[in-house]
Coordinates of N, CA, C and O in Angstrom, one line a residue:
X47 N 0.9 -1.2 0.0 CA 0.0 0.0 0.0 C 0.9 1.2 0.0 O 1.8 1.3 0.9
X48 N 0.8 2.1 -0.7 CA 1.5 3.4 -1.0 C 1.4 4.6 0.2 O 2.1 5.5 0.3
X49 N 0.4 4.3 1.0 CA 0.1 5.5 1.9 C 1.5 4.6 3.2 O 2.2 5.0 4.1
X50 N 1.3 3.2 2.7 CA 2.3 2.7 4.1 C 3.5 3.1 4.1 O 4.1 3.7 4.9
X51 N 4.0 2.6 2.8 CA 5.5 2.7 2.1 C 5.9 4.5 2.7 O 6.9 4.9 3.3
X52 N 4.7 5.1 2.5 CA 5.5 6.3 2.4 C 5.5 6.9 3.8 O 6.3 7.9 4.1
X53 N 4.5 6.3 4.7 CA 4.9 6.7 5.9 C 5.9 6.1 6.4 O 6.5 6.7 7.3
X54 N 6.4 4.7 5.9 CA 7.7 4.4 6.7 C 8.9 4.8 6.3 O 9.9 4.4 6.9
X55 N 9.1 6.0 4.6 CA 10.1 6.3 4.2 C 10.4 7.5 5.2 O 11.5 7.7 5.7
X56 N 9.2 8.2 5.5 CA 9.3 9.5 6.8 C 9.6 9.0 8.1 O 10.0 9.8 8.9
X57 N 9.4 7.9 8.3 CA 9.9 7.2 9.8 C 11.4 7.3 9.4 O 11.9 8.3 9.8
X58 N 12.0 6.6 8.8 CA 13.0 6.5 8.3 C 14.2 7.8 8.7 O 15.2 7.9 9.4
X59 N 13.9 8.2 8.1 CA 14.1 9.9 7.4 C 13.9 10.5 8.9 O 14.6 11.4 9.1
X60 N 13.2 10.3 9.8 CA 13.3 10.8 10.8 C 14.0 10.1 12.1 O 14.4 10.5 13.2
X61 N 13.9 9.3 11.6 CA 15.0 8.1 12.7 C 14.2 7.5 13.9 O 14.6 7.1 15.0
X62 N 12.8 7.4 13.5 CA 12.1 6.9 14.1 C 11.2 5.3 14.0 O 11.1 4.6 13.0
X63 N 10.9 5.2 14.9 CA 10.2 3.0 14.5 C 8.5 3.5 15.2 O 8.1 3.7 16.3
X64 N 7.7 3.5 13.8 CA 6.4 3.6 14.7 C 5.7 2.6 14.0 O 6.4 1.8 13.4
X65 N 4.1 2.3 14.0 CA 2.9 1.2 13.4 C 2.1 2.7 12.6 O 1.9 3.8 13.1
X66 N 1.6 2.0 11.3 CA 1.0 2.6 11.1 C -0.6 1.9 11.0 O -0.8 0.7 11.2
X67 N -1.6 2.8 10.5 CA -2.8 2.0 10.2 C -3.9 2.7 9.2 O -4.3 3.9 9.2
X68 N -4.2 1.9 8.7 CA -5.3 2.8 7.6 C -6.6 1.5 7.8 O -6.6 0.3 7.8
X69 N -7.9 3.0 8.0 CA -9.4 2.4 8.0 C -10.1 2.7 7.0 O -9.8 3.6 6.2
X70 N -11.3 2.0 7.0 CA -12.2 2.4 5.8 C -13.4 3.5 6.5 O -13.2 4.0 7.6
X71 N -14.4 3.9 5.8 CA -15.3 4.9 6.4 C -15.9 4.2 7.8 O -16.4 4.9 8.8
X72 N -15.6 2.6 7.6 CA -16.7 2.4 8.6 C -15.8 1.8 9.8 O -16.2 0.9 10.5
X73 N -14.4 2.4 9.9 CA -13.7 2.1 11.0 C -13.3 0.6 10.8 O -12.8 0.0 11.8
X74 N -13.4 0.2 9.7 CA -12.3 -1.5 9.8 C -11.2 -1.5 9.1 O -11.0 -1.0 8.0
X75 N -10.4 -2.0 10.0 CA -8.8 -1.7 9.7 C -8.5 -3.0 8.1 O -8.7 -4.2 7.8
X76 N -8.0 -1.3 7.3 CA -7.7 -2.1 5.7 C -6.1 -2.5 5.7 O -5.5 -3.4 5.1
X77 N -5.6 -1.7 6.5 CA -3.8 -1.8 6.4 C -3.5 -1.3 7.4 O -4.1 -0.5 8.0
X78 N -2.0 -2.0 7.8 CA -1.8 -2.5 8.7 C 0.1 -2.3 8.9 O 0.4 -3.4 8.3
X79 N 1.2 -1.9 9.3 CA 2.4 -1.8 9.2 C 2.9 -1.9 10.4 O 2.2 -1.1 11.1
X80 N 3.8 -2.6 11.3 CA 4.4 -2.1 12.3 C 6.1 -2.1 12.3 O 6.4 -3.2 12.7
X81 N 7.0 -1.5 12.2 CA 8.3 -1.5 11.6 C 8.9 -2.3 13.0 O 8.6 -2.3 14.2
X82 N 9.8 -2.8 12.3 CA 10.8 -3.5 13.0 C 11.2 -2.9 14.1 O 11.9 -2.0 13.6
X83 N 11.2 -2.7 15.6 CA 11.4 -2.2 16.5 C 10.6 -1.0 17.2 O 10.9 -0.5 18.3
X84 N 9.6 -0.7 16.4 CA 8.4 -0.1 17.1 C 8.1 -0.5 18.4 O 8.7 -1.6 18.6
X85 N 7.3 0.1 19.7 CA 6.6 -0.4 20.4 C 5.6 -1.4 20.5 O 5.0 -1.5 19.5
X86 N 5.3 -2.2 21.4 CA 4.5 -2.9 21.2 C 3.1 -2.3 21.3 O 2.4 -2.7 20.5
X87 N 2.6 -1.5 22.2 CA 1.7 -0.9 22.6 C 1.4 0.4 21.4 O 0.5 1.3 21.5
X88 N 2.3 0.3 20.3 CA 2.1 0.9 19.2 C 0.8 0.2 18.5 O -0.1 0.9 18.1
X89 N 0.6 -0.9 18.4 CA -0.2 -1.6 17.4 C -1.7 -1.2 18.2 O -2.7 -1.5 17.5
X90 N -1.8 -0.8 19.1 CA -3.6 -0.6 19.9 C -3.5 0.9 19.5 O -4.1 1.1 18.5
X91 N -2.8 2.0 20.2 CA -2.9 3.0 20.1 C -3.3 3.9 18.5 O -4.3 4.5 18.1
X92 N -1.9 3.6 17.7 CA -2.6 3.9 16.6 C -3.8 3.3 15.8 O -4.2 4.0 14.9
X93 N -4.4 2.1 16.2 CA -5.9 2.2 15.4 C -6.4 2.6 16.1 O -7.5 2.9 15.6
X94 N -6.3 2.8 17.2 CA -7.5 3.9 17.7 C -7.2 5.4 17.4 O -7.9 6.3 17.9
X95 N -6.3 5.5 16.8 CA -6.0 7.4 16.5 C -7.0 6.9 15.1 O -8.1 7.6 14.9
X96 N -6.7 5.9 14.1 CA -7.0 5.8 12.8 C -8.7 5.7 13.3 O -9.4 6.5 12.7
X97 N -9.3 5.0 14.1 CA -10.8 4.6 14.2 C -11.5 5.9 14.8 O -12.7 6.0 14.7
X98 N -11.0 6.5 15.1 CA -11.3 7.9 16.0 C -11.0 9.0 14.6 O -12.0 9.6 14.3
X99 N -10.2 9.2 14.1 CA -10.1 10.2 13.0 C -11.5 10.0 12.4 O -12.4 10.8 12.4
X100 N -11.4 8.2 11.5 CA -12.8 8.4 10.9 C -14.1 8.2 11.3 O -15.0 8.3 10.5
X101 N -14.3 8.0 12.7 CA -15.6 7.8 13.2 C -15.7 9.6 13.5 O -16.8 10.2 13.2
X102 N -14.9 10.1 13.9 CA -15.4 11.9 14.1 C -15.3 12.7 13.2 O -15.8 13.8 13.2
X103 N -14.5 11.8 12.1 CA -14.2 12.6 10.6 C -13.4 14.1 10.9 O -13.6 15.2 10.4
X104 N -12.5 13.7 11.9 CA -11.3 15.1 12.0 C -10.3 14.5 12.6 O -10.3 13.4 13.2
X105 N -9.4 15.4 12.5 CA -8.0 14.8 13.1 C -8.3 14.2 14.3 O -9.5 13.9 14.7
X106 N -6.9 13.8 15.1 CA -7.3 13.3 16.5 C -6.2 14.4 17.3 O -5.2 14.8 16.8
X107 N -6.7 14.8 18.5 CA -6.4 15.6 19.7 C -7.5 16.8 19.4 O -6.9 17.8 19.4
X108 N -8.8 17.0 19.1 CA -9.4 18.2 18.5 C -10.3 17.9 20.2 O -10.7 18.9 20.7
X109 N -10.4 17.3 20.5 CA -11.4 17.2 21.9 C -11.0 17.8 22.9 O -9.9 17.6 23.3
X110 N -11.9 18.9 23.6 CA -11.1 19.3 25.2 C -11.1 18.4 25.8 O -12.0 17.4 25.8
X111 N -9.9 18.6 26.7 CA -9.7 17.2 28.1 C -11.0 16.9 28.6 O -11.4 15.8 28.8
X112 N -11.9 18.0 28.8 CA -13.0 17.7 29.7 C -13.7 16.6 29.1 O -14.2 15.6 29.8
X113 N -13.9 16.8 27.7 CA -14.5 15.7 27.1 C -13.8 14.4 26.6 O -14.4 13.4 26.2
X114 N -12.7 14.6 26.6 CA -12.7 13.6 26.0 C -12.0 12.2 26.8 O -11.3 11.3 26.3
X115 N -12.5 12.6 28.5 CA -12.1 11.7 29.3 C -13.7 10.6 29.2 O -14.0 9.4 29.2
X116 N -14.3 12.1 29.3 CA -15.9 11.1 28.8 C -16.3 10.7 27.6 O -17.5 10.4 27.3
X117 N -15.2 10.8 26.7 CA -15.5 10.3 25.4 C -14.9 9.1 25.3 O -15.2 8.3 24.4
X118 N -14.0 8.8 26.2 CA -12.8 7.5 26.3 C -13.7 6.8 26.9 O -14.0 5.7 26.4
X119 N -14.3 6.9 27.9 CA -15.5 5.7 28.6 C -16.2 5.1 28.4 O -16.4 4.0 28.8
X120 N -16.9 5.9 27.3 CA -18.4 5.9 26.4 C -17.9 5.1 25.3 O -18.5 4.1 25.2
X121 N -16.9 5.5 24.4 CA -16.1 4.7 23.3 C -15.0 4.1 23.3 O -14.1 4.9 23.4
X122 N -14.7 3.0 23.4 CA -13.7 2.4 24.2 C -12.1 2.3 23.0 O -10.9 2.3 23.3
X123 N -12.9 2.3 21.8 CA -11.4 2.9 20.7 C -11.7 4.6 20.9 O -11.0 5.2 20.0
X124 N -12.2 5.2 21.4 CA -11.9 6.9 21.2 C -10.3 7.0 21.9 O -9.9 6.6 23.0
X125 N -9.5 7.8 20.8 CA -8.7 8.7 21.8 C -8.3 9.8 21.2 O -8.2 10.0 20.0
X126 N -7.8 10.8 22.4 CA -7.8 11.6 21.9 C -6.0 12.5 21.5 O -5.7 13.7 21.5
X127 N -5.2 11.4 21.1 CA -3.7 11.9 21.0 C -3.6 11.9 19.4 O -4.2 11.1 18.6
X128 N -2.8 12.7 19.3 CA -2.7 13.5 17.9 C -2.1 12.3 17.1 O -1.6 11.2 17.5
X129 N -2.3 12.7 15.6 CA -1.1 11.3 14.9 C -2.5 11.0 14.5 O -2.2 9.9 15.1
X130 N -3.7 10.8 14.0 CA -4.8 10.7 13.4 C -5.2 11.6 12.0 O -5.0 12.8 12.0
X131 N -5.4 11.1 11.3 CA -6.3 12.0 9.9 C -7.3 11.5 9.1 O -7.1 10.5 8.5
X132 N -8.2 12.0 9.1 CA -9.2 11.4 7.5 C -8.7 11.8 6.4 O -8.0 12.8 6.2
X133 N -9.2 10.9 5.8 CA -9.0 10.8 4.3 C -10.2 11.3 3.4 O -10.9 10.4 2.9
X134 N -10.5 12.6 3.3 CA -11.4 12.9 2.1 C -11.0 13.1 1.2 O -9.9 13.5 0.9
X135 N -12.2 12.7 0.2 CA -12.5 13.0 -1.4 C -13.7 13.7 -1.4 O -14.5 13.5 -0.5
X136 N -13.8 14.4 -2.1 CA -14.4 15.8 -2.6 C -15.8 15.6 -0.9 O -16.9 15.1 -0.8
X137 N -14.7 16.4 0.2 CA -15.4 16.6 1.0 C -15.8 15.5 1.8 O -16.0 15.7 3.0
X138 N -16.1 14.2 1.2 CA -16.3 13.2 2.1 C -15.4 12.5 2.6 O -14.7 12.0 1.7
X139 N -15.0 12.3 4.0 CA -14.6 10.9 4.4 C -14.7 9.8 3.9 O -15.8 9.3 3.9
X140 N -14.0 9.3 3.5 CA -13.7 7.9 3.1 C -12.9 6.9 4.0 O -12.8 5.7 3.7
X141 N -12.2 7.3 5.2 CA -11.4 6.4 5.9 C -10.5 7.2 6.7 O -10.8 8.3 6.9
X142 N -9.4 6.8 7.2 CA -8.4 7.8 8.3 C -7.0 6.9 7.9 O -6.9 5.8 7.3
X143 N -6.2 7.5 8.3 CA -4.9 6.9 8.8 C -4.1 7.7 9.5 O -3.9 8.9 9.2
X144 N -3.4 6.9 10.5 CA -3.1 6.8 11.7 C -1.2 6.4 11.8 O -0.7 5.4 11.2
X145 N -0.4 7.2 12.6 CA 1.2 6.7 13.1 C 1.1 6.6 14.5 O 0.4 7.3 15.2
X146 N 1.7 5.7 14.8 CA 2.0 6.0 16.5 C 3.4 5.2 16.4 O 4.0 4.6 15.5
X147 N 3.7 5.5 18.3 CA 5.3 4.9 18.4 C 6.2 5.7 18.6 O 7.1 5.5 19.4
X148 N 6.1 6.7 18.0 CA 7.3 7.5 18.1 C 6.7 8.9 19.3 O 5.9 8.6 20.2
X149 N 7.1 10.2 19.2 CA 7.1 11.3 19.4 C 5.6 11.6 19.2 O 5.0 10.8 18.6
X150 N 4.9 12.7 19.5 CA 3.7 13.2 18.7 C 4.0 13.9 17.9 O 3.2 14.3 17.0
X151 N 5.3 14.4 18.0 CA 5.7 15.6 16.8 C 5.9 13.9 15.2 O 5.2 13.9 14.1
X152 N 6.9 13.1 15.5 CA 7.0 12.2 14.7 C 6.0 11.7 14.1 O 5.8 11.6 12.9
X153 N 4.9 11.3 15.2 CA 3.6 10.4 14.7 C 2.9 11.4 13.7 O 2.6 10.9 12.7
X154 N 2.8 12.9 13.9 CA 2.0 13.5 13.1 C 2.2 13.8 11.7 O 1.2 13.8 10.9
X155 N 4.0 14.1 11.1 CA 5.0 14.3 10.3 C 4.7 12.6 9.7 O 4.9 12.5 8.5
X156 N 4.4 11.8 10.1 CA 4.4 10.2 9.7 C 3.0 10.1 8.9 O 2.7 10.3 7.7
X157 N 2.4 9.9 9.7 CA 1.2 10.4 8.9 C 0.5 11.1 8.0 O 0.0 10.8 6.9
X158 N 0.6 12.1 8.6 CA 0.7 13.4 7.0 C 1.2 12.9 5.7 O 0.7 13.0 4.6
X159 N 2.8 12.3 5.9 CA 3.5 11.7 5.1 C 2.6 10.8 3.8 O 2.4 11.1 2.6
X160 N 2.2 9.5 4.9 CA 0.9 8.4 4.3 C 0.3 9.4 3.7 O 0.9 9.7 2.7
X161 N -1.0 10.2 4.2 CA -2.1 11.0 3.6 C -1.8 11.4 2.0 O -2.4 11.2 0.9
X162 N -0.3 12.4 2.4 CA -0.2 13.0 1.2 C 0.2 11.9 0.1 O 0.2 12.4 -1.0
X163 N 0.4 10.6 0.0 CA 1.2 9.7 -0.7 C -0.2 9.7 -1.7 O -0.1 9.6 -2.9
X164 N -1.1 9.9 -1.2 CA -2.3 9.6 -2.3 C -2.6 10.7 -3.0 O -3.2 10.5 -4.0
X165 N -2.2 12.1 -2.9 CA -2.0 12.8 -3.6 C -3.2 13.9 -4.3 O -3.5 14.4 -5.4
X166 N -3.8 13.8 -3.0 CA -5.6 14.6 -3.1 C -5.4 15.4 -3.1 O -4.3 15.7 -2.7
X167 N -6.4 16.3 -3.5 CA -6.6 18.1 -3.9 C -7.1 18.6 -2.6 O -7.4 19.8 -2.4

């Protein structure tokens, strides 16, 4: 998958080991990466950045703390740490993808990376 390749050429390039993950609209994980020396606790965290981008259809960290300790109870994949994005086409959500493992500055730079590999307007 091209969104993966190119998030792990930015891991790379950043000298970082994260998981990545890509969902469909309806929150089921299509793809799936975790680089050789990543965390282990990498593989939960980012699908829940990826299942949370596209179930809210916006980045992930957009929630105030207040909420989104009660959004973590209520949804048990919600969270609210950055390194999340949807994927639209002409305005619609179509899916998310998600870095974790690294830094949040890394995870977000990782991601973005993925997103742009598809190369949307």
């Amino acid at each position: 998958m091209k969104m993966l390749a190119a998030g792990v050429a930015k891991a790379n390039e950043l000298g970082c080991k994260v998981s990545l993950a890509v969902v469909d609209q309806s929150c089921r994980l299509i793809g799936f990466l975790m680089m050789d020396g990543a965390r282990h606790f990498s593989i939960i965290t980012t699908q829940r950045k990826a299942i949370t981008s596209a179930s809210q259809r916006m980045p992930t960290g957009y929630a105030p703390e207040e909420n989104a300790i009660s959004m973590t109870v209520r949804m048990g994949d919600f969270t609210n740490v950055t390194g999340g994005f949807p994927i639209k086409i002409d305005g619609e959500v179509i899916g998310a993808v998600a870095a974790g493992g690294a830094s949040i500055e890394q995870d977000v730079m990782v991601a973005k990376a993925a997103l742009a590999a598809l190369q949307l307007p």
